[in-house]
Short mmCIF file of C-alpha atoms in Angstrom, two decimals:
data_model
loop_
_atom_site.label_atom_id
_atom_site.label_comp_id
_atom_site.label_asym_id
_atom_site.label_seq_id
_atom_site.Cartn_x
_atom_site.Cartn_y
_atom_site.Cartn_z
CA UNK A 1 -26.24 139.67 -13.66
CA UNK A 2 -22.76 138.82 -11.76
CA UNK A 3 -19.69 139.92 -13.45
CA UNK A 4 -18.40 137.18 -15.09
CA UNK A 5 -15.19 135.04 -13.50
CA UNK A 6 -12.54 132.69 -14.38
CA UNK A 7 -12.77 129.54 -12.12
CA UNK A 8 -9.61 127.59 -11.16
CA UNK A 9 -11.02 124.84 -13.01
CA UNK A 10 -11.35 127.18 -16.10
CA UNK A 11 -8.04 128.79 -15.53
CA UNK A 12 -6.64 125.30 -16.16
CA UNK A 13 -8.40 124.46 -19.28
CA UNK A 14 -7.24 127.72 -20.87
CA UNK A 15 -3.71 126.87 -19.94
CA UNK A 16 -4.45 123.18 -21.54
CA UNK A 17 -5.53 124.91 -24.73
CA UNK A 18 -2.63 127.84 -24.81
CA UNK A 19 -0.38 124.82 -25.27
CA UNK A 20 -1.31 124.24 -28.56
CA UNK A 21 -0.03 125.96 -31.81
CA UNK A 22 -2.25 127.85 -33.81
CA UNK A 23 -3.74 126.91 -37.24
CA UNK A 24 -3.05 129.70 -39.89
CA UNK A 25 -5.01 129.50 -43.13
CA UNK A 26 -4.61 131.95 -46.66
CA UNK A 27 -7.28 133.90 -48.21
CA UNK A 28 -7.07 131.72 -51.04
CA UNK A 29 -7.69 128.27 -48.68
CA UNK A 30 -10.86 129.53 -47.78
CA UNK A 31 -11.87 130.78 -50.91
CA UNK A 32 -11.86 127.22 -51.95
CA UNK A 33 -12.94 125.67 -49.08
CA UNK A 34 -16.42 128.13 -48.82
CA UNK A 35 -17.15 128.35 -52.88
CA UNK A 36 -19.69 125.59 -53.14
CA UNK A 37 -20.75 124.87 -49.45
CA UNK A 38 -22.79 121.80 -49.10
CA UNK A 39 -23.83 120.67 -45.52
CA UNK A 40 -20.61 118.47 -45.64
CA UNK A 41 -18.22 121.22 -45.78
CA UNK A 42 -19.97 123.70 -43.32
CA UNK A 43 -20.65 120.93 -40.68
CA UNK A 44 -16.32 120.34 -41.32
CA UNK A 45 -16.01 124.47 -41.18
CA UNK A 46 -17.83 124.03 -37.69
CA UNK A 47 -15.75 121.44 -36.41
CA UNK A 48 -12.41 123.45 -37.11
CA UNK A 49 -13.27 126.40 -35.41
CA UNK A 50 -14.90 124.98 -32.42
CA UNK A 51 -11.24 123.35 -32.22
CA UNK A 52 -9.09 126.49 -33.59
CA UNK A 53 -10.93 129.37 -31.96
CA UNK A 54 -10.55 128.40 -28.19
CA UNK A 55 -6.69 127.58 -28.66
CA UNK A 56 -6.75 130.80 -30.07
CA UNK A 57 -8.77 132.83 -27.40
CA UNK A 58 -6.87 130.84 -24.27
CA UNK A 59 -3.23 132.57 -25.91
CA UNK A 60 -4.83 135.85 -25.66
CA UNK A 61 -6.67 135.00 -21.98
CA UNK A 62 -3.25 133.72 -20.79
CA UNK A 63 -1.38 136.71 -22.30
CA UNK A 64 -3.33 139.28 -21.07
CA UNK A 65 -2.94 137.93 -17.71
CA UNK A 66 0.80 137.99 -17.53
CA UNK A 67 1.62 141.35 -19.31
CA UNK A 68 4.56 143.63 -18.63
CA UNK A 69 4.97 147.11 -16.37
CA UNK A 70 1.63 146.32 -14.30
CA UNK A 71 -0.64 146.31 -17.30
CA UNK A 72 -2.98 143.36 -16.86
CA UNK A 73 -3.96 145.02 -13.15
CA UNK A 74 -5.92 147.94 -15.25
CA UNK A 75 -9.84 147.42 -15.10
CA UNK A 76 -10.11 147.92 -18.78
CA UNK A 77 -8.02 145.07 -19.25
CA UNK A 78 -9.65 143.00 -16.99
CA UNK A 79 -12.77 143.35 -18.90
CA UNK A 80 -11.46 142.38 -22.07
CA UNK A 81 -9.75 139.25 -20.38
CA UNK A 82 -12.87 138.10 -19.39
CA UNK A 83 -14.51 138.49 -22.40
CA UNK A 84 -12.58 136.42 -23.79
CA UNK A 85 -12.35 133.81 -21.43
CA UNK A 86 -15.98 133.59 -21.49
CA UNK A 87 -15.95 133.32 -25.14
CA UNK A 88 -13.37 130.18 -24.75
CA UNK A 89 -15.82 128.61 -22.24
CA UNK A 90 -19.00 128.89 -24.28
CA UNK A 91 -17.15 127.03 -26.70
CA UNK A 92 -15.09 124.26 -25.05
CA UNK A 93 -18.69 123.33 -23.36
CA UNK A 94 -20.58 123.60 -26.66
CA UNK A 95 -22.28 120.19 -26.84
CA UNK A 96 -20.37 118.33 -30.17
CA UNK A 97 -22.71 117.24 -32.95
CA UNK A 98 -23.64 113.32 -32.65
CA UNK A 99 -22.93 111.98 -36.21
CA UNK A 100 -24.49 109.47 -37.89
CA UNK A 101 -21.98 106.36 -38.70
CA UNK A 102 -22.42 106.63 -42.43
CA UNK A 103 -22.16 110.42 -42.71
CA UNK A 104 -18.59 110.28 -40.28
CA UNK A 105 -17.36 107.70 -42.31
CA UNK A 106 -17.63 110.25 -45.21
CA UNK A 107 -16.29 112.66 -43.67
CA UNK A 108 -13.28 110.91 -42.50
CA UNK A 109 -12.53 110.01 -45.78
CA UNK A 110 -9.32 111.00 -47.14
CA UNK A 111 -9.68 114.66 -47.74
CA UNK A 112 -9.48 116.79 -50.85
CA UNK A 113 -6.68 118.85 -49.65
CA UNK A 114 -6.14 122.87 -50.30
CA UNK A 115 -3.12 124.42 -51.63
CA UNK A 116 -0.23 124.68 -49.30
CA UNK A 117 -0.38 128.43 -48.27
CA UNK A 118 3.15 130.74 -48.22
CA UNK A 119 4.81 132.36 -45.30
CA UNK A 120 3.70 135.77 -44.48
CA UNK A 121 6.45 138.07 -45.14
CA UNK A 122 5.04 139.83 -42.65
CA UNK A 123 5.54 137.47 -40.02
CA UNK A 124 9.07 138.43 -39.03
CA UNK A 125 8.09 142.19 -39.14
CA UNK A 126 4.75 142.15 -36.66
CA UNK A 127 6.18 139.65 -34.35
CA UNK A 128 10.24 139.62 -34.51
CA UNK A 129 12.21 136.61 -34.09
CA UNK A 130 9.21 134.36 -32.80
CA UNK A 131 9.73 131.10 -33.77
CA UNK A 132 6.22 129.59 -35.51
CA UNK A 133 4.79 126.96 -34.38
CA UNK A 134 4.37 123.66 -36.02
CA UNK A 135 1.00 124.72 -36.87
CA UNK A 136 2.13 127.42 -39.26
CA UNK A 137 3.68 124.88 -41.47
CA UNK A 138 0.65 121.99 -41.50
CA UNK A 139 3.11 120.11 -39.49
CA UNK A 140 0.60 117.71 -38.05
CA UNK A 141 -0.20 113.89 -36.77
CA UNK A 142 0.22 111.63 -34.28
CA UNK A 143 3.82 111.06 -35.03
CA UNK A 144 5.16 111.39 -31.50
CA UNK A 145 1.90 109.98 -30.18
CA UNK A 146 0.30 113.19 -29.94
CA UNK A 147 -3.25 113.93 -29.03
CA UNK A 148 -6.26 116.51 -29.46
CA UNK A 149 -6.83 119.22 -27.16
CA UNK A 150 -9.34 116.84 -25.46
CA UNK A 151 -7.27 113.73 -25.34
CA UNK A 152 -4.18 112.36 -23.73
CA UNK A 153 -1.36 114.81 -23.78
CA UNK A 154 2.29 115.24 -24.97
CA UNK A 155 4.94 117.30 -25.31
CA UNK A 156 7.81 118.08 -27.35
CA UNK A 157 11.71 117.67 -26.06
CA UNK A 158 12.59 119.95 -23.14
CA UNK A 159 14.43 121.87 -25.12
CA UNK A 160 12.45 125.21 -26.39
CA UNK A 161 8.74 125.65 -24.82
CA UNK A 162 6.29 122.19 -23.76
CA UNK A 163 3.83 122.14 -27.09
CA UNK A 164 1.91 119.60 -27.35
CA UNK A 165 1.05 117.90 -30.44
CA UNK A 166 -2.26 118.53 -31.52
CA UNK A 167 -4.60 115.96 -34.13
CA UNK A 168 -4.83 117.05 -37.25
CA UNK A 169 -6.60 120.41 -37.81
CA UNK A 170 -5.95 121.41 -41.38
CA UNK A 171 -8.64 123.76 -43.62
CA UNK A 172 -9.51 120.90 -46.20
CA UNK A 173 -12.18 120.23 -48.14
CA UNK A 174 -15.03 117.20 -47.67
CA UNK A 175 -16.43 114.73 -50.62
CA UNK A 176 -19.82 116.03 -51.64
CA UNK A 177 -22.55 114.64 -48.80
CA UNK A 178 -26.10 114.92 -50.91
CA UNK A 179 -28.29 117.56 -48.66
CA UNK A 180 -30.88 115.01 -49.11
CA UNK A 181 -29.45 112.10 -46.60
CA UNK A 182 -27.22 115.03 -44.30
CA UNK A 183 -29.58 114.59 -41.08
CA UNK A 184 -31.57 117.19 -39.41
CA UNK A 185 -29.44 117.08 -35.90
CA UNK A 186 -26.28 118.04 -38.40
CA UNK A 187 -28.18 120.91 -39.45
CA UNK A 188 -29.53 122.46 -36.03
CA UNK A 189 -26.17 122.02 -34.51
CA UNK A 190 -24.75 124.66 -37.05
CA UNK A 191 -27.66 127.31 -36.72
CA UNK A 192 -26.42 126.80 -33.26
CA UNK A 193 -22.85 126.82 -33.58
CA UNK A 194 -23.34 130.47 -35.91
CA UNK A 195 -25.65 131.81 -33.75
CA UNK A 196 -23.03 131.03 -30.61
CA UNK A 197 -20.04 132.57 -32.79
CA UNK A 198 -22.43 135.73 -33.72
CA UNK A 199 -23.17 136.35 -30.01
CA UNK A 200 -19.05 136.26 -29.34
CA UNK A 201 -18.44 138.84 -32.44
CA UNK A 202 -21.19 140.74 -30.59
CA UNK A 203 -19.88 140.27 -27.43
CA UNK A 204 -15.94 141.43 -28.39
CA UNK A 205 -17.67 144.47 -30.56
CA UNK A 206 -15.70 146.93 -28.10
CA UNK A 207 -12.19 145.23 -27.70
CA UNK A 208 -10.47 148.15 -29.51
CA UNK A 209 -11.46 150.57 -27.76
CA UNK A 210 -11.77 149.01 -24.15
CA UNK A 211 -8.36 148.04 -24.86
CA UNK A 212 -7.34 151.64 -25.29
CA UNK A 213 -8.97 152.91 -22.16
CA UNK A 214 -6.94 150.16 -20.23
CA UNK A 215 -3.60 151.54 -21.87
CA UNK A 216 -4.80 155.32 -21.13
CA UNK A 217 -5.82 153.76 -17.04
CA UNK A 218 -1.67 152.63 -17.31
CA UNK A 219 -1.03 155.94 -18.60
CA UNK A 220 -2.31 157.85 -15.84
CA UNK A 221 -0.94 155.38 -13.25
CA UNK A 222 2.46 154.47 -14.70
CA UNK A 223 2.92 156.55 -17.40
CA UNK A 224 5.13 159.13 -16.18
CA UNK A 225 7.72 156.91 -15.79
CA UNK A 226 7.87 156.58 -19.58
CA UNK A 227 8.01 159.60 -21.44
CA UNK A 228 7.42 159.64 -25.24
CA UNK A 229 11.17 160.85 -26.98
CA UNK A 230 11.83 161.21 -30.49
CA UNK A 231 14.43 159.34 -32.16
CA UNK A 232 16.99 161.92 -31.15
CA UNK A 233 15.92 161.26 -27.95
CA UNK A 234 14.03 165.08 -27.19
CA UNK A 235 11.20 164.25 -24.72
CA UNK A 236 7.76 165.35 -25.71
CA UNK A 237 6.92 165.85 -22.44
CA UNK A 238 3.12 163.36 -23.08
CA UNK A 239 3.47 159.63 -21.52
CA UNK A 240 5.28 157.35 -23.76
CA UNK A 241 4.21 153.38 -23.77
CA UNK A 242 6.78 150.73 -23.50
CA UNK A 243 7.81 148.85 -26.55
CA UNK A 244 7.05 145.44 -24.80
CA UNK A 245 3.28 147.13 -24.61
CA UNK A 246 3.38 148.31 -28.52
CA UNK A 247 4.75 144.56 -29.77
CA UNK A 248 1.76 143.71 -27.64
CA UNK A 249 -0.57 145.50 -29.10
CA UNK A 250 0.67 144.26 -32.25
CA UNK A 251 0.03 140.93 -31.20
CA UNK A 252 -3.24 141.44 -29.85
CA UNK A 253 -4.86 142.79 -32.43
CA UNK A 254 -3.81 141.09 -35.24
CA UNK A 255 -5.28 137.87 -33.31
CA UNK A 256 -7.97 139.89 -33.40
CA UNK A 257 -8.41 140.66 -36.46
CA UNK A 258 -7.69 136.31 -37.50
CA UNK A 259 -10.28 135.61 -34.90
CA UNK A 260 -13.55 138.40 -36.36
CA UNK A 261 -11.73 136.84 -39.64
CA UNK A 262 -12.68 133.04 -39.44
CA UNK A 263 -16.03 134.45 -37.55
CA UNK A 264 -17.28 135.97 -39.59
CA UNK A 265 -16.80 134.27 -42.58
CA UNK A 266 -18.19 131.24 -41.01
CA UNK A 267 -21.49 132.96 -40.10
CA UNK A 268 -21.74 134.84 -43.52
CA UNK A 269 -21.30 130.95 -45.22
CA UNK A 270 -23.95 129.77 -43.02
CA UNK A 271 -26.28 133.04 -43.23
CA UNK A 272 -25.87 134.58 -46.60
CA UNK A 273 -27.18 133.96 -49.80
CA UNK A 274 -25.04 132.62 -52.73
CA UNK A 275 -23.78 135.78 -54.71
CA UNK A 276 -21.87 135.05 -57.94
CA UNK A 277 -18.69 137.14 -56.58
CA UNK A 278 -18.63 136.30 -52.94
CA UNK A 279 -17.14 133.21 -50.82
CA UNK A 280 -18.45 134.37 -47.26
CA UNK A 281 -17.03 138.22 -46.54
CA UNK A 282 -14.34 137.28 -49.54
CA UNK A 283 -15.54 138.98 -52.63
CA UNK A 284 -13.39 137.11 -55.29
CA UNK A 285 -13.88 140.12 -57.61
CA UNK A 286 -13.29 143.42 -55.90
CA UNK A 287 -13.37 146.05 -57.97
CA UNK A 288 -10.50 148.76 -56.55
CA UNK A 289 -11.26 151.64 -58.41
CA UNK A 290 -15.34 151.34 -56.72
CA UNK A 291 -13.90 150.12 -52.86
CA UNK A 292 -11.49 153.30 -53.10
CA UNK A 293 -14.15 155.91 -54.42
CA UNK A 294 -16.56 155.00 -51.86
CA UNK A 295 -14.04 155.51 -48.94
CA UNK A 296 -12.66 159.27 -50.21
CA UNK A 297 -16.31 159.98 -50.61
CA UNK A 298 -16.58 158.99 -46.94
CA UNK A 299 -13.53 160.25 -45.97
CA UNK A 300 -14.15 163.75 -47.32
CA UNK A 301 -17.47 163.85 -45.64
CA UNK A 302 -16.06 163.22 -42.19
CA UNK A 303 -13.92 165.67 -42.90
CA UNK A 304 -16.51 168.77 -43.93
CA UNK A 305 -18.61 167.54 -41.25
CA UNK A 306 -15.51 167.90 -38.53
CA UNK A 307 -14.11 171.36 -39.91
CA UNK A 308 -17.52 172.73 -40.87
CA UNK A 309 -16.68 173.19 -44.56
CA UNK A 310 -18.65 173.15 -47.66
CA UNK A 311 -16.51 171.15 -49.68
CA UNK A 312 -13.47 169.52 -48.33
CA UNK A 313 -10.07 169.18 -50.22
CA UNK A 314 -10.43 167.83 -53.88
CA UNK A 315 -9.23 164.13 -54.19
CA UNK A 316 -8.06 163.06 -57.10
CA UNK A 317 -8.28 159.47 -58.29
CA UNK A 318 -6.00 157.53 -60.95
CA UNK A 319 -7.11 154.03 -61.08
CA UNK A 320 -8.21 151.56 -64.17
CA UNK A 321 -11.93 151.01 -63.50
CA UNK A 322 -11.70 147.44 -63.65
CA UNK A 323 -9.25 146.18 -61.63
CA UNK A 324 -10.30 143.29 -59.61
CA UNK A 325 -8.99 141.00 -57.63
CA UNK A 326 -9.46 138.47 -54.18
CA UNK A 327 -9.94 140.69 -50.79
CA UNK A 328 -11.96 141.25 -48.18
CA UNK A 329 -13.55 145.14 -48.96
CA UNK A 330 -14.13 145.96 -45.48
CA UNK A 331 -10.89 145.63 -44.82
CA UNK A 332 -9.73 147.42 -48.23
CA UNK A 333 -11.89 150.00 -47.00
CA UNK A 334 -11.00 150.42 -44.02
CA UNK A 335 -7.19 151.26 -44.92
CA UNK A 336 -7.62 153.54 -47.33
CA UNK A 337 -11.08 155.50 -45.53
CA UNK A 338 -8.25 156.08 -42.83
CA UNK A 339 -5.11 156.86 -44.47
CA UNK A 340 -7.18 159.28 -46.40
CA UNK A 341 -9.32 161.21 -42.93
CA UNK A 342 -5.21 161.98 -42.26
CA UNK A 343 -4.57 163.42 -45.51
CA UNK A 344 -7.79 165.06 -45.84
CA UNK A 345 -6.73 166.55 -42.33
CA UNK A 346 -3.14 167.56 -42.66
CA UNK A 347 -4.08 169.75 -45.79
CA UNK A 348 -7.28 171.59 -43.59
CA UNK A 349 -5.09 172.42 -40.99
CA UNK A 350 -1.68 173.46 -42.85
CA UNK A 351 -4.19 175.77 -45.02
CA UNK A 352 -7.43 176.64 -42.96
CA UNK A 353 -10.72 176.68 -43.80
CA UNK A 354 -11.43 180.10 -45.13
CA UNK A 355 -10.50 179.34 -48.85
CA UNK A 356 -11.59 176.03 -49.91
CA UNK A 357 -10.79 177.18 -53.40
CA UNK A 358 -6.51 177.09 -52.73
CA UNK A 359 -6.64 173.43 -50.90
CA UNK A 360 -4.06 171.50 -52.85
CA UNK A 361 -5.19 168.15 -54.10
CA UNK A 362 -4.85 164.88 -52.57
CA UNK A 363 -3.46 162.35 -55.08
CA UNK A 364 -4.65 158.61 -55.05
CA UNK A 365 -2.85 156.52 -57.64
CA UNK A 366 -3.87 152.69 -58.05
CA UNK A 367 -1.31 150.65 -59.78
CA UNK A 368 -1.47 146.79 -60.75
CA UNK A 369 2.07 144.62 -60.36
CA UNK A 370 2.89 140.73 -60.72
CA UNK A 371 2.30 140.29 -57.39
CA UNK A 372 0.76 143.25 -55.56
CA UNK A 373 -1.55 145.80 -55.88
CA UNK A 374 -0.11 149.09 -54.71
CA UNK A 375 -2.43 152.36 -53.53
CA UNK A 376 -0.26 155.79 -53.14
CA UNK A 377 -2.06 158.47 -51.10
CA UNK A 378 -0.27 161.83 -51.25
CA UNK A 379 -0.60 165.08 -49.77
CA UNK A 380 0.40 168.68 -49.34
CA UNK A 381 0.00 168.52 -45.64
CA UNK A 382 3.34 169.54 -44.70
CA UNK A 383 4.81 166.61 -43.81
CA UNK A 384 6.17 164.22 -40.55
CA UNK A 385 9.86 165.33 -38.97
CA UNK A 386 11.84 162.58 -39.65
CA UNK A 387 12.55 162.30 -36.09
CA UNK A 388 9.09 161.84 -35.27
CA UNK A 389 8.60 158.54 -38.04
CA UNK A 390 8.85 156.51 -35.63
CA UNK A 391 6.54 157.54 -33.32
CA UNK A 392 3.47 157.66 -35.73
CA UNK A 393 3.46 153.65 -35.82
CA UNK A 394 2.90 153.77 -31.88
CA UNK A 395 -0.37 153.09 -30.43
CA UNK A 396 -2.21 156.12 -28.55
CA UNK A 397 0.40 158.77 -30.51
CA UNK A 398 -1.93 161.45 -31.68
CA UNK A 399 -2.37 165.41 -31.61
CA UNK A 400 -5.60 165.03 -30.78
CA UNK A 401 -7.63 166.40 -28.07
CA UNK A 402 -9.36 163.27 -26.08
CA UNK A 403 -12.15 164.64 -24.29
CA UNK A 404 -12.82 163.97 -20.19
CA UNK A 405 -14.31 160.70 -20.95
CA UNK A 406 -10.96 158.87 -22.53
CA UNK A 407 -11.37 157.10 -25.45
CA UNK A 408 -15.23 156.01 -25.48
CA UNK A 409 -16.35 159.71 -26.24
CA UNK A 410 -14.61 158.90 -29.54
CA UNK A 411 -15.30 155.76 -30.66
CA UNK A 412 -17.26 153.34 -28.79
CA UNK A 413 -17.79 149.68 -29.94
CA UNK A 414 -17.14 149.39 -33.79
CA UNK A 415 -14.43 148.68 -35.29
CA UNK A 416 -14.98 151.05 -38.78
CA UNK A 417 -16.17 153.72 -37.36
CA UNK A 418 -15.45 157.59 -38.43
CA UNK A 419 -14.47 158.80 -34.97
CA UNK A 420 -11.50 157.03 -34.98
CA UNK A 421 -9.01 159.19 -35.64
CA UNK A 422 -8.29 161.31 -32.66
CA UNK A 423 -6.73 158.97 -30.29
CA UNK A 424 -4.05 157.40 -32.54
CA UNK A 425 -5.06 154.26 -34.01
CA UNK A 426 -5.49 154.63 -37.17
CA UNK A 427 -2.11 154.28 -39.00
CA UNK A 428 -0.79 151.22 -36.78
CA UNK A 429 -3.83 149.50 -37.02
CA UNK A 430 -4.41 150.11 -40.86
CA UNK A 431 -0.67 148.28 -41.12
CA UNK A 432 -2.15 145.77 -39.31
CA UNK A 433 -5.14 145.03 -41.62
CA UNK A 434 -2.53 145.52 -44.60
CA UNK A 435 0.04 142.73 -43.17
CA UNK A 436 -2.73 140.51 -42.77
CA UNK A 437 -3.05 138.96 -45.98
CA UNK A 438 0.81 139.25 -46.78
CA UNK A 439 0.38 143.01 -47.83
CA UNK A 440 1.68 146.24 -46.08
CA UNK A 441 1.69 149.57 -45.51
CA UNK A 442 5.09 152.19 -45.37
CA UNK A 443 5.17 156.10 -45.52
CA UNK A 444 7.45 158.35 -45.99
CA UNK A 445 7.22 161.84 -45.66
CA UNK A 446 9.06 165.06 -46.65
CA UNK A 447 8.41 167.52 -43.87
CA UNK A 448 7.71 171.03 -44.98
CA UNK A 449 5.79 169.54 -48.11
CA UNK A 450 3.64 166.52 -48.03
CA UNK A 451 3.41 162.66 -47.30
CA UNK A 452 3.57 159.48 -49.55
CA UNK A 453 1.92 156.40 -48.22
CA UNK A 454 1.97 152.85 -49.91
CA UNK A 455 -0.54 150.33 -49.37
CA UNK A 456 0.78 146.86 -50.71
CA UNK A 457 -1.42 144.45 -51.03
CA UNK A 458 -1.27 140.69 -52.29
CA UNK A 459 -3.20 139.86 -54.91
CA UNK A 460 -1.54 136.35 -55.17
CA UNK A 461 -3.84 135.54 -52.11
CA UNK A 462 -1.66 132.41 -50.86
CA UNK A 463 -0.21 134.45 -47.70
CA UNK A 464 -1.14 132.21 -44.44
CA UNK A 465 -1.99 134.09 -41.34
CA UNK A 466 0.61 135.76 -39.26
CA UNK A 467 0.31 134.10 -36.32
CA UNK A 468 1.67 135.38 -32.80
#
């Protein structure tokens, strides 16, 4: 099969589409909108994400395209470029749904709206002064004669950047349409829609990592020309990467992680049976105390498996065994599985393997507040320099050996998978999945003893999207 390619007539849909704002939507927007699906609301679920997803996959096409110090010319990123431009395609030229008069009226029916959702306090931090779009505030209509992305177009003032206004696009919920009169066409054209969306997931499975190799290709090309310092400024003598690169990367994947987000809880609506305490992938009662315990039980066997041990270092957990509250595990999970592989590995190496017996604990205190839930991991690993903080946040910062084949002999297309650590993704990324939901992540370390991290997370669930 031919490698795929972006036409010119494809190039200029994406840049129609990267002219709209993104639609951000909260944890707890979803949670209503998926707790009862009838055919009504996933037929609606379908519509907004075969409107949301390719504005949101033409900003990342038409970003990767233009990205600073020579970066977009790397194959790796090529790759990923096209992957996503293939995904926006498929879905801009997925056939719409022909709906029955009756059942559109009813579904055009003033809507039973959600709860407005809150800022993200974590907008400011991941993406810096960037002003949001109109979209982050449900700041929609046709007040200034504005149009969908497949209608007539406008734009704003010519002050600031040419948006146009898109139709409305909120997260709302339908009236009730009985299964019994939804038609059959309705139906197919969401097993179709879900089995399209699995096939992207699929197809984006090795982003992360692909991503990676394209920053190591720069690397090896450019990198020279940016050597990693500490805060002092002391070279470390290994290539540096650009902060305009990093605040990419932040971008990039957290758009990522929004996109897999409203994926896959789409598919899991449409493919999963009911279960008393799950919307989709939202489990509206996750129990901390059994999400945590599972991920130092995987942690610590990574760990004995890597260093050859018998029994890893002890980890010791304080947390009320019935906690709950509305999350996403997986991503709970994922945090804390690899906060914990760096504890877990700190300790080995400050204290070697040859008495398991004197490994100092690891501590893992789970505490409940008003508005968060906080997680402290601490260890006796010896600590960070302080002039090195900053670099730990950085993407592709690790002590690690990468073997001759880059990043793919580590991990190759998951996105929770053990390998991970070893070519410096874990901790920036983890951050990520923290800020997602309005949460976050901070450390801080005293060197010669140990480090404290804190996971914050929002149990208040209202936090919309941070959006790039």
């Amino acid at each position: 099969m031919a490698p795929f390619r972006i036409s010119p007539q494809l190039w200029d849909k994406i840049h129609h589409f990267a002219a709209f704002p993104m639609t951000g939507v909260s944890l707890q927007q979803m949670v209503l909108f998926g707790q009862n699906p009838t055919p009504g609301t996933l037929l609606k679920g379908s519509q907004f994400l075969s409107e949301e997803l390719p504005i949101r996959l033409a900003h990342r096409v038409k970003e990767l395209d233009t990205l600073p110090h020579n970066l977009s010319e790397m194959p790796s990123i090529n790759v990923v470029k096209n992957w996503y431009a293939q995904s926006f395609e498929e879905l801009v030229n997925f056939p719409p749904p022909s709906i029955p008069r009756e059942i559109a009226q009813v579904l055009n029916d003033p809507p039973s709206k959600l709860p407005e959702a809150t800022p993200n306090l974590s907008q400011r931090k991941i993406f810096g002064n960037i002003t949001s779009s109109p979209g982050q505030n449900g700041q929609y209509g046709n007040s200034n004669g504005g149009s969908s992305a497949n209608g007539q177009t406008s734009t704003l003032g010519s002050s600031g950047p040419k948006m146009r206004i898109p139709m409305e696009r909120r997260y709302y919920t339908v009236p009730n349409i009985p299964a019994s009169s939804f038609p059959p066409q309705l139906r197919e054209y969401n097993a179709r829609f879900t089995k399209t969306l699995e096939n992207i997931k699929r197809r984006h499975d090795p982003t992360v990592t692909t991503v990676a190799q394209g920053v190591l290709e720069w690397k090896k090309a450019y990198g020279q020309k940016y050597m990693a310092t500490t805060k002092n400024g002391n070279s470390l003598n290994v290539p540096g990467t650009p902060k305009e690169i990093q605040e990419w990367l932040d971008r990039f994947y957290m758009s990522r992680i929004g996109i897999r987000f409203l994926i896959g809880q789409h598919v899991a609506l449409n493919t999963l049976q009911a279960h008393a305490d799950y919307v989709g992938i939202i489990c509206v009662k996750s129990n901390v105390h059994d999400i945590v315990t599972e991920a130092i039980e995987n942690a610590r066997f990574v760990c004995e498996e890597h260093y050859g041990m018998f029994r890893g270092p002890p980890v010791q957990l304080i947390c009320p065994n019935d906690l709950v509250f509305q999350y996403v595990p997986g991503h709970l999970s994922h945090i804390v599985f690899e906060l914990l592989k760096n504890s877990l590995r700190a300790v080995v190496e400050r204290y070697g393997t040859n008495d398991e017996s004197r490994l100092p604990p690891i501590k893992v205190i789970v505490v409940e507040g008003k508005e968060d839930i906080t997680i402290k991991i601490s260890d006796e690993g010896g600590g960070i320099p302080r002039s090195a903080i900053p670099l730990i946040w950085t993407y592709m910062y690790t002590t690690m050996e990468l073997g001759a084949a880059g990043v793919e002999e580590n991990l190759r297309d998951s996105d929770f998978k053990a390998p991970m650590a070893g070519f410096g993704y874990g901790l920036p990324l983890s951050r990520l999945y923290a800020r997602y939901f309005g949460g976050d992540l901070k450390l801080i370390s005293m060197e010669g003893y140990g480090t404290d991290v804190y996971i914050h997370l929002n149990r208040l669930s209202s936090s919309m999207e941070p959006l790039p």
